[in-house]
């Protein structure tokens, strides 16, 4: 049985004050989440503060991105070793906003994935198609290409120590969720693709769904066979909305 993981991606949101309220609220509600794992991914500068706030609360901590380099003259970057040093266990790589707004290529994402794993961080590898790609019938090709970039660089076995997040780009922040059946179809495709290379890894790897998940749709999404939790954006910004998903 794979454990369910619910991870909050706060994106470019929050302040010291709002984050204190948010994390305390989540910590207070943790008794209701059952056996699920819960994690939050704050903006870089708040990670040390959140690390203190989550101590002893059974809430995991992740970053939203990471440098593909270890150290040196890379102005503005934050390394995997630094993230580990300040208490992260996870790092999101290849989020569609990094890909589409900041021009991150499949190969860049794969390099960040490797950099994270090298320091013992668990990458949350985001994959997903644009609306026009879905409409053109290209969903599986796109997701396969994004996965292959990582498998080619890091090997399929590396996915045993990673999390995959399927996030159809047309469902992110739009209020349009993939139906549980639409999501399950792609999750099964991803697991099948991995199983063709290594069945044990395919059985083990957690595949999260992301894209307008909320307290009303989480339970039916998480009930699908190959959906092992969610990566949550908008609904992770208040403890009420986030806990409604964690307890779903
Ligand atoms: P959303 O974002 O829940 O606001 O759609 C999900 C994500 O981008 O990870």
mmCIF file of N, CA and C in Angstrom, residues 61-194:
data_model
loop_
_atom_site.group_PDB
_atom_site.id
_atom_site.type_symbol
_atom_site.label_atom_id
_atom_site.label_comp_id
_atom_site.label_asym_id
_atom_site.label_seq_id
_atom_site.Cartn_x
_atom_site.Cartn_y
_atom_site.Cartn_z
ATOM 1 N N UNK A 61 8.595 19.282 4.920
ATOM 2 C CA UNK A 61 8.968 20.599 4.416
ATOM 3 C C UNK A 61 9.670 20.446 3.065
ATOM 4 N N UNK A 62 9.260 21.290 2.127
ATOM 5 C CA UNK A 62 9.899 21.234 0.805
ATOM 6 C C UNK A 62 10.115 22.617 0.241
ATOM 7 N N UNK A 63 10.960 22.687 -0.792
ATOM 8 C CA UNK A 63 11.162 23.939 -1.527
ATOM 9 C C UNK A 63 10.430 23.832 -2.863
ATOM 10 N N UNK A 64 10.272 24.964 -3.517
ATOM 11 C CA UNK A 64 9.508 24.994 -4.769
ATOM 12 C C UNK A 64 10.385 24.848 -6.010
ATOM 13 N N UNK A 65 11.696 24.905 -5.803
ATOM 14 C CA UNK A 65 12.639 24.843 -6.926
ATOM 15 C C UNK A 65 14.015 24.637 -6.318
ATOM 16 N N UNK A 66 15.013 24.389 -7.142
ATOM 17 C CA UNK A 66 16.384 24.212 -6.656
ATOM 18 C C UNK A 66 17.337 24.471 -7.815
ATOM 19 N N UNK A 67 18.538 24.887 -7.491
ATOM 20 C CA UNK A 67 19.560 25.063 -8.530
ATOM 21 C C UNK A 67 19.976 23.705 -9.081
ATOM 22 N N UNK A 68 20.381 23.689 -10.347
ATOM 23 C CA UNK A 68 20.934 22.445 -10.892
ATOM 24 C C UNK A 68 22.445 22.377 -10.641
ATOM 25 N N UNK A 69 22.992 23.423 -10.019
ATOM 26 C CA UNK A 69 24.426 23.482 -9.719
ATOM 27 C C UNK A 69 24.634 23.303 -8.215
ATOM 28 N N UNK A 70 25.840 22.881 -7.837
ATOM 29 C CA UNK A 70 26.103 22.648 -6.407
ATOM 30 C C UNK A 70 26.499 23.908 -5.656
ATOM 31 N N UNK A 71 27.349 24.748 -6.273
ATOM 32 C CA UNK A 71 27.796 25.980 -5.614
ATOM 33 C C UNK A 71 28.549 26.813 -6.639
ATOM 34 N N UNK A 72 28.851 28.037 -6.255
ATOM 35 C CA UNK A 72 29.684 28.864 -7.121
ATOM 36 C C UNK A 72 28.979 30.096 -7.639
ATOM 37 N N UNK A 73 29.418 30.575 -8.782
ATOM 38 C CA UNK A 73 28.954 31.854 -9.320
ATOM 39 C C UNK A 73 27.636 31.679 -10.077
ATOM 40 N N UNK A 74 26.560 31.532 -9.327
ATOM 41 C CA UNK A 74 25.227 31.357 -9.913
ATOM 42 C C UNK A 74 24.253 32.264 -9.170
ATOM 43 N N UNK A 75 24.364 33.550 -9.426
ATOM 44 C CA UNK A 75 23.623 34.568 -8.688
ATOM 45 C C UNK A 75 22.126 34.274 -8.658
ATOM 46 N N UNK A 76 21.565 34.315 -7.459
ATOM 47 C CA UNK A 76 20.123 34.145 -7.317
ATOM 48 C C UNK A 76 19.690 32.712 -7.078
ATOM 49 N N UNK A 77 20.619 31.774 -7.179
ATOM 50 C CA UNK A 77 20.244 30.360 -7.061
ATOM 51 C C UNK A 77 20.364 29.859 -5.612
ATOM 52 N N UNK A 78 19.657 28.767 -5.326
ATOM 53 C CA UNK A 78 19.707 28.122 -4.009
ATOM 54 C C UNK A 78 19.964 26.632 -4.246
ATOM 55 N N UNK A 79 20.987 26.091 -3.588
ATOM 56 C CA UNK A 79 21.387 24.708 -3.887
ATOM 57 C C UNK A 79 20.614 23.685 -3.053
ATOM 58 N N UNK A 80 20.666 22.455 -3.514
ATOM 59 C CA UNK A 80 20.024 21.353 -2.792
ATOM 60 C C UNK A 80 20.653 21.173 -1.411
ATOM 61 N N UNK A 81 21.975 21.343 -1.313
ATOM 62 C CA UNK A 81 22.647 21.198 -0.009
ATOM 63 C C UNK A 81 22.141 22.256 0.976
ATOM 64 N N UNK A 82 21.912 23.466 0.472
ATOM 65 C CA UNK A 82 21.373 24.529 1.339
ATOM 66 C C UNK A 82 19.963 24.173 1.820
ATOM 67 N N UNK A 83 19.169 23.652 0.920
ATOM 68 C CA UNK A 83 17.792 23.278 1.294
ATOM 69 C C UNK A 83 17.805 22.187 2.355
ATOM 70 N N UNK A 84 18.685 21.236 2.166
ATOM 71 C CA UNK A 84 18.832 20.145 3.140
ATOM 72 C C UNK A 84 19.291 20.726 4.489
ATOM 73 N N UNK A 85 20.240 21.656 4.405
ATOM 74 C CA UNK A 85 20.833 22.271 5.590
ATOM 75 C C UNK A 85 19.788 22.995 6.443
ATOM 76 N N UNK A 86 18.778 23.593 5.787
ATOM 77 C CA UNK A 86 17.763 24.336 6.557
ATOM 78 C C UNK A 86 16.520 23.488 6.834
ATOM 79 N N UNK A 87 16.581 22.191 6.539
ATOM 80 C CA UNK A 87 15.522 21.308 7.030
ATOM 81 C C UNK A 87 14.533 20.772 6.015
ATOM 82 N N UNK A 88 14.803 20.963 4.718
ATOM 83 C CA UNK A 88 13.862 20.422 3.708
ATOM 84 C C UNK A 88 14.030 18.919 3.544
ATOM 85 N N UNK A 89 12.922 18.249 3.269
ATOM 86 C CA UNK A 89 12.964 16.841 2.850
ATOM 87 C C UNK A 89 12.580 16.700 1.371
ATOM 88 N N UNK A 90 11.802 17.648 0.871
ATOM 89 C CA UNK A 90 11.289 17.570 -0.499
ATOM 90 C C UNK A 90 11.746 18.770 -1.319
ATOM 91 N N UNK A 91 11.728 18.600 -2.635
ATOM 92 C CA UNK A 91 11.856 19.763 -3.520
ATOM 93 C C UNK A 91 11.009 19.529 -4.779
ATOM 94 N N UNK A 92 10.193 20.530 -5.087
ATOM 95 C CA UNK A 92 9.398 20.463 -6.321
ATOM 96 C C UNK A 92 10.329 20.775 -7.497
ATOM 97 N N UNK A 93 10.288 19.968 -8.527
ATOM 98 C CA UNK A 93 11.046 20.301 -9.748
ATOM 99 C C UNK A 93 10.132 20.204 -10.966
ATOM 100 N N UNK A 94 10.368 21.119 -11.915
ATOM 101 C CA UNK A 94 9.636 21.083 -13.177
ATOM 102 C C UNK A 94 8.187 21.508 -13.075
ATOM 103 N N UNK A 95 7.857 22.322 -12.067
ATOM 104 C CA UNK A 95 6.480 22.821 -12.022
ATOM 105 C C UNK A 95 6.164 23.529 -13.336
ATOM 106 N N UNK A 96 4.927 23.452 -13.776
ATOM 107 C CA UNK A 96 4.586 24.017 -15.099
ATOM 108 C C UNK A 96 4.854 25.514 -15.154
ATOM 109 N N UNK A 97 4.789 26.192 -13.996
ATOM 110 C CA UNK A 97 5.093 27.631 -14.014
ATOM 111 C C UNK A 97 6.588 27.866 -14.254
ATOM 112 N N UNK A 98 7.440 26.988 -13.760
ATOM 113 C CA UNK A 98 8.875 27.088 -14.072
ATOM 114 C C UNK A 98 9.091 26.810 -15.561
ATOM 115 N N UNK A 99 8.353 25.822 -16.064
ATOM 116 C CA UNK A 99 8.530 25.455 -17.476
ATOM 117 C C UNK A 99 8.010 26.563 -18.391
ATOM 118 N N UNK A 100 6.792 27.053 -18.111
ATOM 119 C CA UNK A 100 6.182 27.965 -19.087
ATOM 120 C C UNK A 100 6.606 29.415 -18.885
ATOM 121 N N UNK A 101 6.735 29.869 -17.642
ATOM 122 C CA UNK A 101 7.047 31.294 -17.421
ATOM 123 C C UNK A 101 8.555 31.530 -17.489
ATOM 124 N N UNK A 102 9.331 30.576 -16.955
ATOM 125 C CA UNK A 102 10.781 30.783 -16.872
ATOM 126 C C UNK A 102 11.567 29.942 -17.886
ATOM 127 N N UNK A 103 10.847 29.330 -18.802
ATOM 128 C CA UNK A 103 11.503 28.654 -19.917
ATOM 129 C C UNK A 103 12.318 27.433 -19.552
ATOM 130 N N UNK A 104 11.962 26.779 -18.415
ATOM 131 C CA UNK A 104 12.735 25.600 -18.008
ATOM 132 C C UNK A 104 12.451 24.433 -18.956
ATOM 133 N N UNK A 105 13.501 23.838 -19.449
ATOM 134 C CA UNK A 105 13.370 22.715 -20.395
ATOM 135 C C UNK A 105 13.363 21.384 -19.630
ATOM 136 N N UNK A 106 12.924 20.329 -20.315
ATOM 137 C CA UNK A 106 12.906 18.991 -19.699
ATOM 138 C C UNK A 106 14.275 18.639 -19.110
ATOM 139 N N UNK A 107 15.328 19.003 -19.841
ATOM 140 C CA UNK A 107 16.693 18.662 -19.404
ATOM 141 C C UNK A 107 17.072 19.445 -18.137
ATOM 142 N N UNK A 108 16.599 20.695 -18.047
ATOM 143 C CA UNK A 108 16.877 21.503 -16.849
ATOM 144 C C UNK A 108 16.196 20.862 -15.637
ATOM 145 N N UNK A 109 14.952 20.469 -15.828
ATOM 146 C CA UNK A 109 14.203 19.821 -14.746
ATOM 147 C C UNK A 109 14.920 18.550 -14.303
ATOM 148 N N UNK A 110 15.380 17.776 -15.277
ATOM 149 C CA UNK A 110 16.066 16.523 -14.943
ATOM 150 C C UNK A 110 17.340 16.805 -14.144
ATOM 151 N N UNK A 111 18.061 17.859 -14.514
ATOM 152 C CA UNK A 111 19.300 18.193 -13.790
ATOM 153 C C UNK A 111 18.982 18.620 -12.356
ATOM 154 N N UNK A 112 17.877 19.342 -12.160
ATOM 155 C CA UNK A 112 17.478 19.758 -10.812
ATOM 156 C C UNK A 112 17.055 18.541 -9.976
ATOM 157 N N UNK A 113 16.373 17.622 -10.617
ATOM 158 C CA UNK A 113 15.947 16.371 -9.970
ATOM 159 C C UNK A 113 17.179 15.622 -9.443
ATOM 160 N N UNK A 114 18.179 15.517 -10.294
ATOM 161 C CA UNK A 114 19.413 14.820 -9.902
ATOM 162 C C UNK A 114 20.118 15.572 -8.772
ATOM 163 N N UNK A 115 20.172 16.898 -8.887
ATOM 164 C CA UNK A 115 20.833 17.712 -7.855
ATOM 165 C C UNK A 115 20.138 17.524 -6.509
ATOM 166 N N UNK A 116 18.822 17.475 -6.509
ATOM 167 C CA UNK A 116 18.060 17.274 -5.280
ATOM 168 C C UNK A 116 18.314 15.899 -4.681
ATOM 169 N N UNK A 117 18.216 14.879 -5.506
ATOM 170 C CA UNK A 117 18.412 13.512 -4.995
ATOM 171 C C UNK A 117 19.821 13.296 -4.460
ATOM 172 N N UNK A 118 20.782 13.939 -5.095
ATOM 173 C CA UNK A 118 22.181 13.774 -4.679
ATOM 174 C C UNK A 118 22.368 14.201 -3.223
ATOM 175 N N UNK A 119 21.560 15.159 -2.778
ATOM 176 C CA UNK A 119 21.650 15.639 -1.393
ATOM 177 C C UNK A 119 20.640 14.946 -0.481
ATOM 178 N N UNK A 120 19.929 13.964 -1.019
ATOM 179 C CA UNK A 120 18.971 13.236 -0.192
ATOM 180 C C UNK A 120 17.605 13.879 -0.101
ATOM 181 N N UNK A 121 17.337 14.858 -0.963
ATOM 182 C CA UNK A 121 15.986 15.422 -1.007
ATOM 183 C C UNK A 121 15.111 14.535 -1.893
ATOM 184 N N UNK A 122 13.818 14.509 -1.596
ATOM 185 C CA UNK A 122 12.882 13.758 -2.431
ATOM 186 C C UNK A 122 12.297 14.721 -3.463
ATOM 187 N N UNK A 123 12.628 14.530 -4.743
ATOM 188 C CA UNK A 123 12.062 15.433 -5.741
ATOM 189 C C UNK A 123 10.575 15.142 -5.942
ATOM 190 N N UNK A 124 9.791 16.204 -6.052
ATOM 191 C CA UNK A 124 8.397 16.073 -6.495
ATOM 192 C C UNK A 124 8.407 16.546 -7.940
ATOM 193 N N UNK A 125 8.463 15.576 -8.838
ATOM 194 C CA UNK A 125 8.643 15.863 -10.265
ATOM 195 C C UNK A 125 7.292 16.142 -10.918
ATOM 196 N N UNK A 126 7.099 17.374 -11.384
ATOM 197 C CA UNK A 126 5.812 17.742 -12.002
ATOM 198 C C UNK A 126 5.836 17.485 -13.501
ATOM 199 N N UNK A 127 4.783 16.876 -13.967
ATOM 200 C CA UNK A 127 4.594 16.654 -15.407
ATOM 201 C C UNK A 127 3.148 17.013 -15.739
ATOM 202 N N UNK A 128 2.900 17.322 -16.999
ATOM 203 C CA UNK A 128 1.519 17.622 -17.374
ATOM 204 C C UNK A 128 1.446 18.363 -18.690
ATOM 205 N N UNK A 129 0.291 18.237 -19.348
ATOM 206 C CA UNK A 129 0.127 18.784 -20.688
ATOM 207 C C UNK A 129 -0.630 20.103 -20.692
ATOM 208 N N UNK A 130 -0.379 20.898 -21.716
ATOM 209 C CA UNK A 130 -1.157 22.123 -21.948
ATOM 210 C C UNK A 130 -2.511 21.744 -22.530
ATOM 211 N N UNK A 131 -3.447 22.691 -22.481
ATOM 212 C CA UNK A 131 -4.776 22.423 -23.038
ATOM 213 C C UNK A 131 -4.683 22.050 -24.520
ATOM 214 N N UNK A 132 -3.882 22.802 -25.280
ATOM 215 C CA UNK A 132 -3.814 22.501 -26.727
ATOM 216 C C UNK A 132 -3.189 21.136 -26.982
ATOM 217 N N UNK A 133 -2.288 20.713 -26.086
ATOM 218 C CA UNK A 133 -1.687 19.387 -26.251
ATOM 219 C C UNK A 133 -2.721 18.300 -25.963
ATOM 220 N N UNK A 134 -3.561 18.523 -24.934
ATOM 221 C CA UNK A 134 -4.633 17.553 -24.652
ATOM 222 C C UNK A 134 -5.599 17.481 -25.836
ATOM 223 N N UNK A 135 -5.970 18.657 -26.327
ATOM 224 C CA UNK A 135 -6.950 18.684 -27.427
ATOM 225 C C UNK A 135 -6.399 18.045 -28.696
ATOM 226 N N UNK A 136 -5.080 18.088 -28.844
ATOM 227 C CA UNK A 136 -4.463 17.463 -30.018
ATOM 228 C C UNK A 136 -4.200 15.972 -29.787
ATOM 229 N N UNK A 137 -4.616 15.452 -28.628
ATOM 230 C CA UNK A 137 -4.419 14.027 -28.338
ATOM 231 C C UNK A 137 -2.986 13.693 -27.941
ATOM 232 N N UNK A 138 -2.257 14.706 -27.473
ATOM 233 C CA UNK A 138 -0.832 14.516 -27.200
ATOM 234 C C UNK A 138 -0.482 14.324 -25.726
ATOM 235 N N UNK A 139 -1.484 14.189 -24.874
ATOM 236 C CA UNK A 139 -1.216 14.135 -23.436
ATOM 237 C C UNK A 139 -0.146 13.092 -23.091
ATOM 238 N N UNK A 140 -0.325 11.865 -23.572
ATOM 239 C CA UNK A 140 0.611 10.803 -23.182
ATOM 240 C C UNK A 140 2.014 11.057 -23.734
ATOM 241 N N UNK A 141 2.076 11.594 -24.958
ATOM 242 C CA UNK A 141 3.398 11.897 -25.536
ATOM 243 C C UNK A 141 4.143 12.927 -24.708
ATOM 244 N N UNK A 142 3.414 13.956 -24.283
ATOM 245 C CA UNK A 142 4.050 15.038 -23.526
ATOM 246 C C UNK A 142 4.537 14.513 -22.178
ATOM 247 N N UNK A 143 3.677 13.792 -21.483
ATOM 248 C CA UNK A 143 4.031 13.276 -20.162
ATOM 249 C C UNK A 143 5.186 12.273 -20.290
ATOM 250 N N UNK A 144 5.154 11.461 -21.319
ATOM 251 C CA UNK A 144 6.234 10.485 -21.540
ATOM 252 C C UNK A 144 7.554 11.205 -21.796
ATOM 253 N N UNK A 145 7.507 12.266 -22.591
ATOM 254 C CA UNK A 145 8.730 13.017 -22.903
ATOM 255 C C UNK A 145 9.317 13.643 -21.625
ATOM 256 N N UNK A 146 8.432 14.209 -20.803
ATOM 257 C CA UNK A 146 8.892 14.850 -19.561
ATOM 258 C C UNK A 146 9.492 13.809 -18.609
ATOM 259 N N UNK A 147 8.880 12.635 -18.542
ATOM 260 C CA UNK A 147 9.402 11.563 -17.680
ATOM 261 C C UNK A 147 10.713 10.997 -18.225
ATOM 262 N N UNK A 148 10.751 10.840 -19.537
ATOM 263 C CA UNK A 148 11.946 10.246 -20.151
ATOM 264 C C UNK A 148 13.190 11.088 -19.894
ATOM 265 N N UNK A 149 13.021 12.410 -19.863
ATOM 266 C CA UNK A 149 14.186 13.272 -19.610
ATOM 267 C C UNK A 149 14.823 12.895 -18.277
ATOM 268 N N UNK A 150 13.993 12.594 -17.291
ATOM 269 C CA UNK A 150 14.500 12.226 -15.961
ATOM 270 C C UNK A 150 15.021 10.793 -15.958
ATOM 271 N N UNK A 151 14.267 9.888 -16.568
ATOM 272 C CA UNK A 151 14.676 8.476 -16.575
ATOM 273 C C UNK A 151 16.008 8.316 -17.321
ATOM 274 N N UNK A 152 16.164 9.051 -18.428
ATOM 275 C CA UNK A 152 17.410 8.948 -19.201
ATOM 276 C C UNK A 152 18.612 9.452 -18.416
ATOM 277 N N UNK A 153 18.393 10.487 -17.616
ATOM 278 C CA UNK A 153 19.525 11.055 -16.872
ATOM 279 C C UNK A 153 19.784 10.315 -15.557
ATOM 280 N N UNK A 154 18.703 9.959 -14.848
ATOM 281 C CA UNK A 154 18.861 9.455 -13.481
ATOM 282 C C UNK A 154 18.578 7.955 -13.362
ATOM 283 N N UNK A 155 17.980 7.359 -14.387
ATOM 284 C CA UNK A 155 17.631 5.941 -14.324
ATOM 285 C C UNK A 155 16.261 5.743 -13.698
ATOM 286 N N UNK A 156 15.570 4.704 -14.113
ATOM 287 C CA UNK A 156 14.213 4.473 -13.610
ATOM 288 C C UNK A 156 14.220 4.169 -12.116
ATOM 289 N N UNK A 157 15.309 3.542 -11.627
ATOM 290 C CA UNK A 157 15.376 3.184 -10.204
ATOM 291 C C UNK A 157 15.309 4.424 -9.306
ATOM 292 N N UNK A 158 15.750 5.555 -9.841
ATOM 293 C CA UNK A 158 15.752 6.784 -9.031
ATOM 294 C C UNK A 158 14.329 7.168 -8.623
ATOM 295 N N UNK A 159 13.340 6.728 -9.392
ATOM 296 C CA UNK A 159 11.953 7.101 -9.087
ATOM 297 C C UNK A 159 11.446 6.435 -7.801
ATOM 298 N N UNK A 160 12.166 5.414 -7.335
ATOM 299 C CA UNK A 160 11.786 4.798 -6.056
ATOM 300 C C UNK A 160 11.967 5.786 -4.906
ATOM 301 N N UNK A 161 12.824 6.791 -5.106
ATOM 302 C CA UNK A 161 13.051 7.815 -4.080
ATOM 303 C C UNK A 161 12.570 9.178 -4.557
ATOM 304 N N UNK A 162 11.470 9.153 -5.292
ATOM 305 C CA UNK A 162 10.914 10.408 -5.806
ATOM 306 C C UNK A 162 9.395 10.336 -5.745
ATOM 307 N N UNK A 163 8.782 11.478 -5.964
ATOM 308 C CA UNK A 163 7.327 11.571 -6.069
ATOM 309 C C UNK A 163 7.055 12.201 -7.422
ATOM 310 N N UNK A 164 6.030 11.725 -8.105
ATOM 311 C CA UNK A 164 5.631 12.345 -9.373
ATOM 312 C C UNK A 164 4.329 13.096 -9.124
ATOM 313 N N UNK A 165 4.197 14.278 -9.697
ATOM 314 C CA UNK A 165 2.922 14.998 -9.614
ATOM 315 C C UNK A 165 2.411 15.233 -11.029
ATOM 316 N N UNK A 166 1.270 14.602 -11.345
ATOM 317 C CA UNK A 166 0.645 14.879 -12.641
ATOM 318 C C UNK A 166 -0.245 16.100 -12.489
ATOM 319 N N UNK A 167 0.121 17.160 -13.199
ATOM 320 C CA UNK A 167 -0.626 18.409 -13.105
ATOM 321 C C UNK A 167 -0.966 18.905 -14.508
ATOM 322 N N UNK A 168 -2.170 18.583 -14.990
ATOM 323 C CA UNK A 168 -2.557 19.116 -16.301
ATOM 324 C C UNK A 168 -2.565 20.648 -16.217
ATOM 325 N N UNK A 169 -1.830 21.290 -17.112
ATOM 326 C CA UNK A 169 -1.619 22.733 -16.976
ATOM 327 C C UNK A 169 -2.944 23.497 -17.032
ATOM 328 N N UNK A 170 -3.881 22.980 -17.803
ATOM 329 C CA UNK A 170 -5.191 23.644 -17.946
ATOM 330 C C UNK A 170 -6.022 23.574 -16.666
ATOM 331 N N UNK A 171 -5.591 22.770 -15.712
ATOM 332 C CA UNK A 171 -6.345 22.639 -14.451
ATOM 333 C C UNK A 171 -5.695 23.417 -13.309
ATOM 334 N N UNK A 172 -4.515 24.006 -13.554
ATOM 335 C CA UNK A 172 -3.796 24.667 -12.464
ATOM 336 C C UNK A 172 -4.308 26.087 -12.263
ATOM 337 N N UNK A 173 -4.848 26.331 -11.089
ATOM 338 C CA UNK A 173 -5.295 27.674 -10.736
ATOM 339 C C UNK A 173 -6.495 28.151 -11.532
ATOM 340 N N UNK A 174 -7.139 27.253 -12.249
ATOM 341 C CA UNK A 174 -8.233 27.660 -13.132
ATOM 342 C C UNK A 174 -9.605 27.303 -12.560
ATOM 343 N N UNK A 175 -9.622 26.488 -11.510
ATOM 344 C CA UNK A 175 -10.897 26.008 -11.000
ATOM 345 C C UNK A 175 -11.438 24.833 -11.814
ATOM 346 N N UNK A 176 -10.751 24.490 -12.904
ATOM 347 C CA UNK A 176 -11.166 23.345 -13.737
ATOM 348 C C UNK A 176 -10.351 22.134 -13.334
ATOM 349 N N UNK A 177 -10.931 21.212 -12.595
ATOM 350 C CA UNK A 177 -10.186 20.018 -12.200
ATOM 351 C C UNK A 177 -10.355 18.952 -13.272
ATOM 352 N N UNK A 178 -9.341 18.148 -13.474
ATOM 353 C CA UNK A 178 -9.537 16.946 -14.285
ATOM 354 C C UNK A 178 -10.544 16.071 -13.539
ATOM 355 N N UNK A 179 -11.392 15.371 -14.257
ATOM 356 C CA UNK A 179 -12.307 14.447 -13.570
ATOM 357 C C UNK A 179 -11.454 13.328 -12.969
ATOM 358 N N UNK A 180 -11.960 12.652 -11.948
ATOM 359 C CA UNK A 180 -11.176 11.543 -11.384
ATOM 360 C C UNK A 180 -10.791 10.526 -12.456
ATOM 361 N N UNK A 181 -11.687 10.303 -13.432
ATOM 362 C CA UNK A 181 -11.386 9.325 -14.491
ATOM 363 C C UNK A 181 -10.287 9.843 -15.419
ATOM 364 N N UNK A 182 -10.358 11.144 -15.764
ATOM 365 C CA UNK A 182 -9.316 11.727 -16.631
ATOM 366 C C UNK A 182 -7.958 11.651 -15.939
ATOM 367 N N UNK A 183 -7.938 11.979 -14.654
ATOM 368 C CA UNK A 183 -6.677 11.962 -13.924
ATOM 369 C C UNK A 183 -6.169 10.524 -13.809
ATOM 370 N N UNK A 184 -7.051 9.608 -13.419
ATOM 371 C CA UNK A 184 -6.664 8.205 -13.249
ATOM 372 C C UNK A 184 -6.057 7.642 -14.546
ATOM 373 N N UNK A 185 -6.637 8.032 -15.679
ATOM 374 C CA UNK A 185 -6.154 7.534 -16.969
ATOM 375 C C UNK A 185 -4.666 7.889 -17.155
ATOM 376 N N UNK A 186 -4.316 9.131 -16.841
ATOM 377 C CA UNK A 186 -2.920 9.549 -17.035
ATOM 378 C C UNK A 186 -2.029 8.931 -15.947
ATOM 379 N N UNK A 187 -2.546 8.856 -14.722
ATOM 380 C CA UNK A 187 -1.757 8.234 -13.644
ATOM 381 C C UNK A 187 -1.447 6.774 -13.995
ATOM 382 N N UNK A 188 -2.445 6.079 -14.537
ATOM 383 C CA UNK A 188 -2.230 4.672 -14.907
ATOM 384 C C UNK A 188 -1.223 4.580 -16.048
ATOM 385 N N UNK A 189 -1.293 5.540 -16.962
ATOM 386 C CA UNK A 189 -0.319 5.567 -18.058
ATOM 387 C C UNK A 189 1.100 5.735 -17.504
ATOM 388 N N UNK A 190 1.249 6.669 -16.559
ATOM 389 C CA UNK A 190 2.572 6.929 -15.971
ATOM 390 C C UNK A 190 3.087 5.674 -15.257
ATOM 391 N N UNK A 191 2.210 5.070 -14.450
ATOM 392 C CA UNK A 191 2.649 3.885 -13.700
ATOM 393 C C UNK A 191 2.975 2.735 -14.659
ATOM 394 N N UNK A 192 2.175 2.619 -15.711
ATOM 395 C CA UNK A 192 2.416 1.558 -16.690
ATOM 396 C C UNK A 192 3.735 1.758 -17.419
ATOM 397 N N UNK A 193 4.006 3.004 -17.737
ATOM 398 C CA UNK A 193 5.265 3.314 -18.444
ATOM 399 C C UNK A 193 6.468 2.949 -17.566
ATOM 400 N N UNK A 194 6.358 3.253 -16.279
ATOM 401 C CA UNK A 194 7.450 2.914 -15.357
ATOM 402 C C UNK A 194 7.524 1.398 -15.165
#
